[in-house]
Structure formats: C-alpha cells, structure tokens
XYZ file of C-alpha atoms in Angstrom:
652
model
C -80.939 26.433 -19.231
C -78.284 28.714 -17.812
C -78.897 32.401 -17.262
C -76.463 35.299 -17.292
C -76.619 38.564 -15.405
C -79.096 39.486 -12.690
C -82.648 38.051 -12.843
C -85.118 40.066 -14.925
C -88.378 38.656 -13.597
C -90.798 40.933 -11.613
C -89.899 40.521 -7.974
C -90.551 41.980 -4.571
C -89.005 45.437 -4.281
C -88.379 47.760 -1.340
C -90.884 50.596 -1.080
C -90.122 54.239 -0.631
C -92.472 54.056 2.352
C -91.453 51.110 4.525
C -94.535 51.657 6.678
C -96.823 50.667 3.813
C -94.596 47.995 2.162
C -91.860 46.585 4.381
C -91.190 43.589 2.126
C -87.863 43.419 0.256
C -86.698 40.203 -1.583
C -85.804 38.866 -5.029
C -88.681 36.421 -5.261
C -91.020 36.462 -8.204
C -94.432 37.960 -7.357
C -97.318 35.569 -7.111
C -99.823 36.330 -9.888
C -102.348 38.884 -8.655
C -100.117 39.935 -5.760
C -97.239 42.330 -5.187
C -95.041 39.931 -3.229
C -93.519 36.475 -3.614
C -94.947 33.306 -2.156
C -92.792 33.598 0.952
C -94.205 37.014 1.805
C -97.894 36.463 1.141
C -100.222 36.694 4.097
C -101.481 33.402 5.398
C -104.902 33.976 3.863
C -103.488 34.947 0.452
C -101.036 32.022 0.492
C -103.856 29.626 1.365
C -105.992 31.019 -1.418
C -103.131 30.710 -3.924
C -102.210 27.175 -2.956
C -105.789 25.961 -3.054
C -106.053 27.358 -6.574
C -103.249 25.067 -7.789
C -103.987 21.712 -9.365
C -101.596 18.813 -10.171
C -99.583 19.634 -13.285
C -99.918 23.411 -12.902
C -97.152 25.734 -14.072
C -95.356 27.559 -11.280
C -92.791 30.328 -11.182
C -91.132 30.976 -7.843
C -87.728 32.158 -8.970
C -85.680 33.901 -6.284
C -88.095 32.831 -3.548
C -86.851 31.699 -0.178
C -88.436 28.420 0.915
C -88.654 26.996 4.348
C -89.366 23.305 4.697
C -92.974 23.988 5.610
C -93.538 26.358 2.694
C -92.093 23.918 0.144
C -94.163 21.083 1.593
C -97.313 23.193 1.327
C -96.550 24.028 -2.305
C -95.843 20.443 -3.338
C -98.814 19.168 -1.327
C -101.052 21.497 -3.306
C -99.676 19.910 -6.524
C -99.989 16.343 -5.309
C -102.003 13.942 -7.436
C -104.589 12.327 -5.122
C -104.516 9.089 -7.115
C -100.738 8.516 -7.027
C -99.798 10.626 -4.039
C -96.987 12.214 -6.083
C -96.542 15.898 -6.730
C -96.999 16.788 -10.411
C -95.580 20.039 -11.721
C -95.889 21.560 -15.163
C -93.327 24.207 -15.998
C -91.425 24.718 -12.752
C -89.144 27.706 -12.292
C -87.038 27.813 -9.157
C -84.039 29.705 -10.543
C -82.101 31.539 -7.810
C -84.487 30.214 -5.204
C -83.147 29.497 -1.713
C -84.186 26.389 0.163
C -83.415 27.022 3.814
C -84.143 23.488 4.984
C -84.338 20.086 3.349
C -85.829 20.380 -0.113
C -87.961 17.291 -0.459
C -88.878 16.517 -4.097
C -88.926 12.733 -3.741
C -90.921 11.058 -6.557
C -92.047 14.453 -7.878
C -93.009 14.537 -11.552
C -91.932 17.549 -13.627
C -94.088 17.344 -16.744
C -92.427 20.311 -18.471
C -89.131 22.162 -18.200
C -87.745 22.695 -14.707
C -85.265 25.387 -13.745
C -83.071 25.440 -10.639
C -80.247 27.543 -12.059
C -78.303 29.356 -9.343
C -80.588 27.906 -6.699
C -79.161 27.490 -3.205
C -79.980 24.397 -1.168
C -79.067 25.110 2.449
C -80.040 21.610 3.567
C -80.273 18.327 1.730
C -81.785 18.357 -1.744
C -83.814 15.170 -2.170
C -84.911 14.308 -5.712
C -84.871 10.508 -5.352
C -87.083 8.836 -7.976
C -88.118 12.240 -9.344
C -89.126 12.299 -13.021
C -88.097 15.214 -15.243
C -90.058 14.897 -18.492
C -88.652 18.085 -19.986
C -85.322 19.855 -19.717
C -84.006 20.604 -16.253
C -81.297 23.044 -15.304
C -79.187 23.205 -12.168
C -76.463 25.404 -13.660
C -74.457 27.182 -10.944
C -76.723 25.745 -8.269
C -75.161 25.344 -4.830
C -75.919 22.226 -2.798
C -74.732 22.845 0.760
C -76.184 19.573 1.984
C -76.292 16.208 0.299
C -77.850 16.080 -3.148
C -80.032 12.986 -3.562
C -80.958 12.020 -7.117
C -81.052 8.253 -6.707
C -83.163 6.547 -9.399
C -84.191 9.955 -10.752
C -85.265 9.976 -14.394
C -84.156 12.805 -16.709
C -86.088 12.431 -19.960
C -84.905 15.732 -21.388
C -81.599 17.496 -21.101
C -80.007 17.826 -17.658
C -77.714 20.787 -17.053
C -75.487 20.922 -13.983
C -72.738 23.121 -15.425
C -70.722 24.893 -12.704
C -72.934 23.432 -10.007
C -71.317 23.142 -6.576
C -71.934 20.080 -4.410
C -70.581 20.847 -0.951
C -71.345 17.412 0.443
C -72.195 14.183 -1.373
C -73.870 14.081 -4.766
C -75.838 10.843 -5.052
C -77.075 9.834 -8.503
C -77.193 6.034 -8.100
C -79.305 4.389 -10.782
C -80.298 7.762 -12.190
C -81.382 7.684 -15.815
C -80.360 10.448 -18.245
C -82.213 9.871 -21.517
C -80.834 12.957 -23.224
C -77.735 15.046 -22.735
C -76.348 15.357 -19.200
C -73.871 18.165 -18.662
C -71.797 18.635 -15.532
C -69.116 20.816 -17.084
C -66.954 22.630 -14.516
C -69.103 21.254 -11.727
C -67.462 21.000 -8.324
C -68.018 17.885 -6.203
C -66.534 18.543 -2.758
C -67.858 15.312 -1.298
C -68.365 11.949 -2.940
C -69.981 11.928 -6.363
C -71.899 8.690 -6.732
C -73.196 7.706 -10.173
C -73.147 3.937 -9.672
C -75.465 2.173 -12.140
C -76.486 5.507 -13.649
C -77.568 5.385 -17.290
C -76.532 8.112 -19.746
C -78.453 7.632 -22.993
C -77.157 10.826 -24.600
C -73.823 12.548 -24.213
C -72.440 12.930 -20.710
C -70.263 15.971 -20.181
C -68.001 16.282 -17.146
C -65.420 18.524 -18.805
C -63.273 20.396 -16.283
C -65.326 18.994 -13.430
C -63.536 18.793 -10.089
C -64.073 15.752 -7.864
C -62.640 16.505 -4.434
C -63.910 13.267 -2.940
C -64.478 9.918 -4.533
C -65.996 9.706 -8.012
C -68.053 6.537 -8.247
C -69.310 5.459 -11.654
C -69.433 1.711 -11.050
C -71.615 -0.120 -13.596
C -72.630 3.198 -15.151
C -73.722 3.031 -18.770
C -72.668 5.695 -21.297
C -74.436 5.179 -24.623
C -73.298 8.504 -26.054
C -69.904 10.146 -25.808
C -68.583 10.468 -22.268
C -66.593 13.667 -21.796
C -64.167 13.884 -18.886
C -61.612 16.110 -20.612
C -59.519 18.114 -18.145
C -61.524 16.708 -15.254
C -59.727 16.570 -11.919
C -60.154 13.495 -9.721
C -58.569 14.202 -6.340
C -59.937 11.131 -4.597
C -60.607 7.630 -5.836
C -62.089 7.454 -9.329
C -64.030 4.248 -9.840
C -65.447 3.213 -13.212
C -65.547 -0.500 -12.502
C -67.864 -2.403 -14.879
C -68.841 0.856 -16.585
C -69.898 0.551 -20.231
C -68.798 3.155 -22.765
C -70.748 2.555 -25.970
C -69.204 5.539 -27.791
C -65.978 7.460 -27.273
C -64.680 7.868 -23.730
C -62.837 11.184 -23.539
C -60.362 11.449 -20.655
C -57.838 13.677 -22.391
C -55.802 15.845 -19.997
C -57.736 14.405 -17.052
C -55.866 14.371 -13.743
C -56.175 11.433 -11.325
C -54.554 12.071 -7.952
C -56.018 9.038 -6.217
C -56.428 5.505 -7.447
C -58.272 5.103 -10.734
C -60.291 1.916 -11.135
C -61.602 0.777 -14.510
C -61.853 -2.955 -13.721
C -64.166 -4.846 -16.061
C -65.074 -1.620 -17.850
C -66.086 -1.993 -21.478
C -64.816 0.518 -24.047
C -66.745 -0.132 -27.261
C -65.566 3.085 -28.889
C -62.245 4.869 -28.670
C -60.671 5.201 -25.230
C -59.042 8.622 -25.363
C -56.559 9.177 -22.547
C -54.111 11.478 -24.296
C -52.179 13.621 -21.810
C -54.001 12.059 -18.859
C -51.922 11.914 -15.679
C -52.226 9.377 -12.856
C -50.536 10.180 -9.560
C -51.324 6.749 -8.139
C -52.312 3.372 -9.599
C -54.606 3.035 -12.596
C -56.261 -0.349 -12.960
C -57.907 -1.546 -16.167
C -57.953 -5.164 -15.017
C -60.389 -7.303 -17.048
C -61.415 -4.257 -19.081
C -62.514 -4.754 -22.680
C -61.270 -2.485 -25.459
C -63.355 -3.372 -28.482
C -61.874 -0.565 -30.536
C -58.738 0.549 -28.783
C -56.971 2.471 -31.539
C -54.591 4.803 -29.723
C -54.325 4.604 -25.943
C -52.282 7.516 -24.589
C -49.748 9.004 -24.404
C -50.378 9.116 -20.679
C -48.215 9.382 -17.578
C -48.573 7.374 -14.381
C -46.308 7.594 -11.346
C -47.743 4.311 -10.044
C -48.888 1.170 -11.837
C -50.923 0.755 -14.992
C -52.718 -2.573 -14.650
C -54.026 -4.180 -17.844
C -54.076 -7.733 -16.506
C -56.773 -9.914 -18.093
C -57.873 -7.020 -20.268
C -58.921 -7.737 -23.864
C -58.009 -5.692 -26.940
C -60.266 -6.501 -29.878
C -58.693 -4.318 -32.559
C -55.315 -2.935 -33.585
C -53.910 -0.889 -30.726
C -51.068 1.492 -30.041
C -50.302 2.071 -26.373
C -48.096 5.012 -25.417
C -47.378 4.919 -21.704
C -44.895 6.528 -19.343
C -45.257 4.715 -16.031
C -43.252 3.071 -13.297
C -44.846 -0.315 -13.911
C -47.112 -1.883 -16.514
C -48.819 -5.165 -15.658
C -50.238 -7.186 -18.544
C -50.706 -10.603 -16.960
C -53.038 -12.792 -19.038
C -53.917 -9.825 -21.231
C -55.439 -10.915 -24.550
C -54.623 -9.177 -27.842
C -56.801 -10.142 -30.807
C -55.038 -7.933 -33.347
C -51.668 -6.345 -33.976
C -50.430 -4.090 -31.213
C -47.514 -1.824 -30.431
C -46.620 -0.867 -26.869
C -44.195 2.031 -26.621
C -43.025 2.775 -23.106
C -40.871 5.030 -20.992
C -39.587 4.379 -17.458
C -41.707 1.250 -17.118
C -41.105 -2.228 -15.781
C -43.346 -4.585 -17.746
C -44.870 -7.829 -16.487
C -46.178 -9.762 -19.498
C -46.656 -13.171 -17.863
C -49.160 -15.444 -19.632
C -50.280 -12.730 -22.058
C -52.019 -14.095 -25.156
C -51.615 -12.698 -28.659
C -52.006 -14.275 -32.078
C -50.693 -11.384 -34.140
C -47.418 -9.440 -34.096
C -46.936 -7.467 -30.903
C -44.061 -5.096 -30.238
C -42.783 -3.870 -26.890
C -40.365 -1.019 -27.429
C -38.639 1.639 -25.376
C -39.315 5.221 -26.428
C -36.072 7.195 -26.082
C -37.662 10.651 -26.297
C -40.601 12.275 -24.545
C -43.954 11.422 -26.104
C -45.357 14.045 -28.467
C -49.079 14.849 -28.291
C -51.336 15.456 -31.285
C -51.058 19.213 -30.814
C -47.268 19.030 -31.060
C -46.575 19.578 -27.362
C -44.751 17.062 -25.155
C -46.280 14.826 -22.516
C -45.493 16.050 -19.018
C -43.681 13.110 -17.434
C -41.311 15.033 -15.149
C -42.847 13.297 -12.122
C -41.180 10.086 -13.292
C -37.694 11.584 -13.286
C -36.915 9.788 -10.029
C -37.474 6.375 -11.613
C -34.486 4.152 -12.499
C -34.423 5.837 -15.902
C -36.408 6.084 -19.108
C -35.249 2.577 -20.042
C -37.877 -0.151 -20.235
C -37.401 -3.305 -18.175
C -39.251 -6.562 -18.828
C -39.994 -8.449 -15.610
C -41.575 -11.626 -16.962
C -42.500 -13.395 -20.195
C -43.529 -16.635 -18.521
C -46.318 -18.479 -20.289
C -46.141 -16.258 -23.383
C -46.122 -17.651 -26.921
C -43.239 -15.591 -28.274
C -43.728 -16.562 -31.928
C -45.131 -13.105 -32.744
C -43.318 -11.073 -30.097
C -40.796 -8.343 -30.910
C -38.721 -6.669 -28.195
C -36.851 -3.488 -29.064
C -34.308 -1.658 -26.901
C -35.507 -3.190 -23.638
C -33.665 -4.355 -20.540
C -34.057 -8.111 -19.993
C -31.662 -8.381 -17.064
C -34.471 -9.216 -14.642
C -36.793 -11.029 -17.046
C -38.185 -14.472 -16.170
C -38.258 -16.738 -19.231
C -39.067 -20.249 -17.999
C -42.360 -21.455 -19.431
C -42.198 -19.196 -22.486
C -43.356 -20.991 -25.644
C -41.582 -20.674 -29.005
C -38.850 -18.653 -27.380
C -36.568 -19.512 -30.283
C -38.798 -17.365 -32.536
C -38.510 -14.289 -30.325
C -37.221 -11.255 -32.213
C -34.821 -8.932 -30.430
C -34.233 -5.568 -32.071
C -31.909 -2.760 -31.107
C -30.044 -2.832 -27.814
C -31.695 -5.559 -25.732
C -29.536 -6.136 -22.654
C -29.236 -9.080 -20.270
C -27.694 -9.484 -16.853
C -24.081 -10.624 -16.587
C -22.090 -12.977 -14.395
C -20.342 -11.520 -11.334
C -17.067 -9.872 -12.238
C -13.573 -10.268 -10.776
C -12.108 -13.154 -8.793
C -13.926 -14.617 -5.801
C -11.778 -16.338 -3.185
C -13.820 -19.208 -1.892
C -11.656 -21.897 -0.347
C -9.323 -23.137 -3.073
C -9.015 -22.715 -5.992
C -10.344 -19.160 -6.399
C -13.498 -18.759 -8.479
C -13.493 -16.464 -11.465
C -16.537 -15.901 -13.698
C -15.956 -14.702 -17.229
C -18.332 -11.938 -18.280
C -21.260 -13.299 -20.275
C -24.990 -12.769 -20.735
C -26.845 -14.535 -17.945
C -30.559 -15.042 -17.332
C -32.028 -13.673 -14.123
C -33.212 -17.161 -13.218
C -29.653 -18.498 -13.310
C -28.743 -15.704 -10.896
C -31.539 -16.824 -8.594
C -30.536 -20.494 -8.782
C -26.840 -19.895 -8.167
C -27.572 -17.504 -5.286
C -29.634 -20.243 -3.615
C -26.828 -22.821 -3.724
C -24.779 -23.588 -0.592
C -21.556 -21.630 -0.572
C -22.679 -19.293 -3.360
C -20.249 -16.498 -4.083
C -21.257 -12.895 -3.752
C -22.609 -11.167 -6.820
C -25.423 -13.508 -7.789
C -28.830 -11.858 -7.389
C -31.303 -13.416 -4.977
C -34.788 -14.176 -6.312
C -37.491 -11.681 -5.426
C -40.797 -12.794 -3.958
C -42.959 -14.457 -6.592
C -40.128 -15.207 -8.998
C -40.327 -18.935 -8.307
C -37.403 -21.319 -8.429
C -36.157 -22.620 -11.777
C -33.237 -25.035 -11.766
C -30.766 -26.163 -14.428
C -33.226 -28.698 -15.826
C -35.688 -25.898 -16.679
C -33.092 -23.328 -17.725
C -31.176 -25.454 -20.253
C -33.980 -25.394 -22.883
C -34.467 -21.659 -22.263
C -30.814 -20.968 -23.050
C -31.058 -23.266 -26.072
C -34.067 -21.410 -27.464
C -32.495 -17.992 -26.921
C -29.300 -19.212 -28.585
C -31.283 -20.129 -31.676
C -33.067 -16.772 -31.630
C -29.703 -14.994 -31.595
C -28.338 -17.238 -34.323
C -31.355 -16.531 -36.530
C -30.691 -12.850 -35.937
C -27.034 -13.293 -37.013
C -25.834 -12.293 -33.562
C -23.200 -14.978 -33.053
C -21.430 -13.543 -29.980
C -24.764 -13.330 -28.183
C -25.604 -16.853 -29.296
C -22.260 -18.018 -27.919
C -23.118 -16.661 -24.456
C -26.393 -18.558 -24.431
C -24.661 -21.717 -25.658
C -22.320 -21.367 -22.673
C -25.317 -20.969 -20.373
C -27.010 -23.985 -21.915
C -23.917 -26.135 -21.368
C -23.570 -24.890 -17.803
C -27.146 -25.870 -17.040
C -26.641 -29.268 -18.657
C -23.541 -29.798 -16.559
C -25.485 -29.113 -13.365
C -28.788 -30.764 -14.321
C -29.906 -33.737 -12.228
C -30.945 -35.843 -15.229
C -27.428 -35.964 -16.732
C -25.550 -39.297 -16.203
C -22.455 -39.048 -14.080
C -20.122 -40.010 -16.913
C -21.532 -37.381 -19.219
C -21.367 -34.818 -16.442
C -17.687 -35.548 -15.959
C -17.107 -35.177 -19.665
C -18.916 -31.826 -19.675
C -16.896 -30.744 -16.659
C -13.673 -31.533 -18.510
C -14.979 -29.692 -21.570
C -15.757 -26.672 -19.373
C -12.444 -26.777 -17.543
C -10.292 -27.111 -20.674
C -11.892 -24.519 -22.939
C -15.114 -23.130 -21.474
C -17.113 -25.208 -23.968
C -14.889 -23.999 -26.835
C -15.771 -20.408 -25.986
C -12.860 -19.380 -23.775
C -9.719 -19.186 -25.941
C -7.575 -17.964 -23.067
C -8.459 -21.051 -21.033
C -7.597 -23.430 -23.873
C -4.353 -21.587 -24.579
C -3.434 -21.691 -20.915
C -3.944 -25.424 -20.832
C -1.990 -25.742 -24.090
C 0.892 -23.789 -22.625
C 0.816 -25.903 -19.478
C 0.752 -29.108 -21.519
C 3.662 -27.944 -23.674
C 5.666 -26.973 -20.616
C 4.987 -30.335 -19.014
C 5.963 -32.118 -22.227
C 9.224 -30.208 -22.431
C 10.067 -30.974 -18.811
C 9.266 -34.680 -19.213
C 11.242 -34.946 -22.420
C 14.240 -33.266 -20.875
C 14.003 -35.521 -17.830
C 13.134 -38.853 -19.411
C 12.473 -38.639 -23.116
C 15.672 -37.521 -24.809
C 18.483 -40.041 -25.162
C 21.757 -39.482 -23.383
C 23.659 -39.359 -26.690
C 22.672 -39.637 -30.261
C 22.814 -43.365 -31.088
C 25.556 -44.240 -33.620
C 25.015 -46.440 -36.616
C 27.344 -49.459 -37.150
C 27.785 -51.515 -40.304
C 28.788 -55.195 -40.094
C 29.335 -57.652 -42.930
C 31.265 -60.777 -44.055
C 33.697 -60.777 -46.971
C 33.422 -64.003 -48.949
C 36.667 -66.070 -49.049
C 36.872 -66.019 -52.792
C 35.949 -62.385 -52.987
C 32.739 -61.152 -54.480
C 29.771 -59.135 -53.215
C 29.884 -57.956 -49.616
C 26.601 -57.650 -47.632
C 26.489 -55.126 -44.756
C 23.955 -54.954 -41.930
C 23.504 -51.418 -40.617
C 22.327 -51.236 -37.070
C 21.720 -48.473 -34.563
C 22.295 -48.508 -30.877
C 19.292 -48.285 -28.611
C 18.837 -44.793 -27.122
C 20.287 -44.702 -23.660
C 18.346 -43.232 -20.787
C 19.803 -39.929 -19.769
C 22.216 -39.655 -16.898
C 23.972 -36.731 -15.388
C 22.751 -33.181 -16.119
C 19.468 -33.513 -17.993
C 18.300 -29.889 -17.999
C 20.699 -28.232 -20.378
C 20.113 -25.697 -23.085
C 20.757 -28.235 -25.794
C 18.287 -30.685 -24.342
C 15.708 -27.886 -23.913
C 16.027 -26.982 -27.581
C 15.473 -30.588 -28.607
C 12.508 -30.986 -26.241
C 10.962 -27.751 -27.532
C 11.343 -28.968 -31.094
C 9.596 -32.228 -30.277
C 6.802 -30.393 -28.439
C 6.151 -27.833 -31.155
C 5.954 -30.562 -33.752
C 3.532 -32.461 -31.543
C 1.222 -29.411 -31.347
C 0.803 -29.504 -35.121
C 0.590 -33.282 -35.079
C 3.986 -33.904 -36.646
C 6.874 -36.132 -35.687
C 10.079 -34.355 -34.778
C 12.431 -37.180 -35.847
C 14.359 -36.895 -32.611
C 15.896 -39.942 -31.016
C 13.770 -40.620 -27.944
C 13.882 -43.119 -25.176
C 11.010 -45.514 -24.730
C 9.470 -43.125 -22.199
C 10.022 -40.238 -24.586
C 8.202 -42.063 -27.342
C 5.101 -42.375 -25.158
C 5.432 -38.794 -24.008
C 5.516 -37.647 -27.614
C 2.534 -39.815 -28.522
C 0.537 -38.344 -25.658
C 1.589 -34.834 -26.635
C 0.607 -35.382 -30.264
C -2.839 -36.473 -29.080
C -3.665 -33.813 -26.511
C -1.958 -30.627 -27.617
C -3.508 -30.395 -31.115
C -6.909 -30.831 -29.446
C -6.219 -27.923 -27.115
C -5.007 -25.817 -30.015
C -8.161 -26.672 -31.956
C -10.340 -25.691 -28.984
C -8.577 -22.340 -28.745
C -9.018 -21.673 -32.471
C -12.690 -22.663 -32.262
C -13.227 -20.348 -29.291
C -11.778 -17.407 -31.202
C -13.952 -18.203 -34.195
C -17.107 -18.406 -32.064
C -16.407 -14.930 -30.703
C -15.604 -13.112 -33.931
C -17.802 -14.719 -36.558
C -20.908 -12.912 -37.801
C-alpha cells in the first residue's frame, strides 16, 4: 500500500492567471471539476455530495479536510438503515485532516489508503471495519489515534507511521497481515486484547512510551526484531501461537510477560533489557533456545512452565526461578547471575552452569554484555535450592557460598561438576574471653553462618542472615551436611566430604535433640581430634599426654633404685639338692632429686612404648604402674585419631 515519490494523481494546480484560477493545492480533482473537494464552490460541493451513495468509491488524495468537510462527506455515504458510513474504494493518501477525523464505525468495503496522510487532530476509527487492504504507511498522527475494536479483514500497513500521541488499538482485530515496521510511537501504544490472525510485524518499531499488548493474541508470527521499547513493555497474558521474534530488541523500561503463552519458539537472541524482565507464570510450550540475552536487572521465570527441551543462555544480575516447572531436559548457562531456584520442579536432568566466556550469537558475533561489567563478576551464584528435588540436578562451576539448602530433597544425589565453591569458616584467632577461639578453614553452609551469627556472643566473621533467608538451626542443618557429604563421597571428593562430615558432627553436637551424655562425648571427640579430621589437634593432645606421662613418671612412677634380686635357700644336713628362692625387693618410692637426665630417659622410654601399646619393662612404683596403664590406654587412641585425620584428608 505504500507509495514512493511525489503523488501522480491529477490535482489542483496554480494557474498562469491567478485572476481566473486562484486555487493551488495537491488535492485530487473531483470528477467533472478542475479542483479538489476542499476548493469546490458550495453549490458544486453540494451537488457532488448528493450524488454519492453508500458504498461509493471515492478518491480524495492530497485533499485538506476540515471537520465539517469530512463530516459532510461521510454523512453523504451513510447507510440510512444502519446509520454507519459505507465506503467502497477509499483513497485518502497524503490527505490532511485539520481537525478530528471521525471515522467511528465506518465500513470500508474495498481497499482504503491513508498513506502519508496527516492527522492534525485525533484520528478516530473505533469500531471501523476495513474489508479490504488498508494502508497508513508514513502517516502522521499528531493527535491520538483511536482504533479500538476496529476490524481489519485485509492487510493493514502502518510501516513508518508516526504516532505523536497515544495509539489505541484495544480489542482491534487483524485478520490478515498487520505491519508496523519502523513505526514510531511517541506516546503509549495500546494493543490490549488485540487479535492478530496473520503475521504481526513491528520490526524496528520505536515505542517511546508504554507498549501495552496485554492479552493480545498472535496466531501468526509476531515480529519485534530490533524494536526499541523505551518505556514499559507489557505482554501480560499475551498468546503467541507461532514464533515470537524479539531478536536484538531493546527494552529500556520494565518488560512484563507474566502469564504469556509461547506455543512456538520464543526468540530473544541478542535482546537487551536495561531493567527487569518478568516472565512469571509464562508458558513455553516449545522453548527450544531462549537467548542469549543480556539483562542488567532481574529475569523472573518464577512459576513459568517449560514443556519441551530448553536451553537458556542468559547474562543477567539475577535470575529468579521460584516454583518454575520443567517438563523436559533443560540446560541453563549463565553469566554474572545470582540464581534463586527455590521450589523449582523438574523430573528430567537439569543443568545450571556458569559460562566462562561471552555468549556467541548464531551469526558468530558476541553478545553485548558490557553493561554487566559492574556486577560482582561473571561467576554464577546460587541463592537458594530450598524445596528442590535434586535427584536430577547438576551444578557446574557455580558459587554456593550463599546458597540455602534446607528443605532440599534427595540432596545426596546432587551432582557437582567443576569448581563449585562454598563459604568458609572465619579465619584467624578470635579472642573472646578465655580460651581464644580459632576456627579451622573448612567448607561451611551459608545457613550455618546465619545460625552462628545469631548466637549470643558470636565472634566476628560469621555472616548475618539476609531478609527472607529464614532461620535454620543445627537440627535442620545436620541432615543437610550428611546428604552433601554423601554427594561428595559418591563423586570421589573425599576432602570435600570430610568438611561436610565435620559440619554434620558440629550440628549434631549443638542440636537440641541430642542427650546430654552423647553431647559430652561429641564435645570430647571434637576437642581431642576435630572428629578425627584435625591431625594437628590430635598430635597436640598426644604430645601433651606424653609430656604429662613423662613428668608423672619422673615424679612418682620410677623407683628410687633398681630393685636387687636375692636368693635364699637351705642346705640339707646330709648334703644333697639345694633349693633357692629368688626374690626381688619392692620398688622404693623416689626420694631426693627426681628430675634427672637418667630418670627422664627412663620415663621417655616408658612413654614411647606406651604410645605403641607396649610395655617398657621398667621397674615402676605402684603409682607408676597405673600411670603406665593409663598412658597405654589413652596415647595410642590419640595417635590413631591423628593417623585417621591424615588419612581422611589425603585419600581419594
């Protein structure tokens, strides 16, 4: 319907003799006259209008219409039975409507042309019916454009049209192709509940105000490639029966796709969102490939449903997938994002992975994600997995230092690939009363940080829970550590499993449901060897025990002198066999200087033999015998704990 170059229709022309023909305009001449409708005499105009009947063809291209003139024309075409104007072929290309152009409920029974028309006031086409093709290419609407409930039965062309104020197409029906390519909407563009039966083309369109497509229905392809949305873009509850093309589209305001239904492919490759983009409760029947796209705000997929295999490629500050349902395999590859996956549901393998390099588009170029450079980094952080069944979940190269795990089901079947990192315990020594507190570096869940930070007298370094994180105590965290320990063991990552075993034991030691006696036993186990995971602690206790044993032996255990053996016997009077009884003096308790080098050497010998559960053979006092017995019981245990701790740290 578009035209190129200057109009070629016969139009009013200036005369060489202005006295005889002063008229000069671009309007098409009325048949049988030398001037356009606007320049006819009153008598000629009346005669022309009375000759028109409803459904007549008209050609008033380039004509300038006042409100009164347009009303007179449409009134002449009004059907007396329905009271609606009926037009056959209607040509208004390049026409100028100086005042409100009132075409409400008009019926265009053939093609209608408004290409390059200028509407100085409002253009009102509410409930108008276009039975043929209609063209508004390059038309300029300086007032509001009203097309509410209009029906376009043929093609509708609005390419390069300019809407200076609001463009209102609520409940409009486009039964064939509707093209708004490169159109400019400087006010709000309202297409709520509009129906597009054929293809809808908004390629390179510019929406300066809000773009409202709530509950719109697109039964053919919807083209928004390279469109620019500078205000809010709302597609809530919209239905896309075929492919939705948003490639290279730019959203500077919020983008709302809540409850939208994508029954074909949702193509958002190279789309950029400067604010939040919400797809909450949206349905992706055939997702396929979603992205790569960049968002400097949030991408919200909470309660969305993915019906088929999907690959999501997203660079965003935050991705929210709360209660999102995945009915097929899916892979989510991310950059810069913090992911909230609480209560997501999936029955097939799903992978969340960090993408180390910039996403590559289908044409070989790279996704422009420079706007995210100020984020914490391209690393991917998981904020929550609460309520997730992790039996089919794979995490690759993600940061789990702030992840909430309580309530996760089948956590022991979680697969961790690549470099998945956790938070750690506070480093260095913390002087809090006496004795000083020192935490050995280990992998720690964020929820343990939150619990410890909430305890009275908590040392500095434990992270306080953020709003909405909830409060999980030792009773809830112990099974979480146990499940993660098993996941690490199944993955042959024994050092990582050891850290989670330590965390499990710590939570058991502090849990309220543990009997006091068992808690004391666990406390002793922790203090002596760090649950057989801290070799240095066990060795320190072993050294202390050996030193104490040596000191006690030197002070009380070693005899003053080595007891001498004596032999006594009776010689029979008539001679014969002599029987001797060999006896040994009882060891004498030491007196005088007990701490000599000789006594130290003997005490060390006894102690070292006790460590390996052997008897030294030294002569000991009664006290020394009990000291040695105690040493032979405790010191081998401490040595065994130290050996076990080393093994737990180095085995694979």
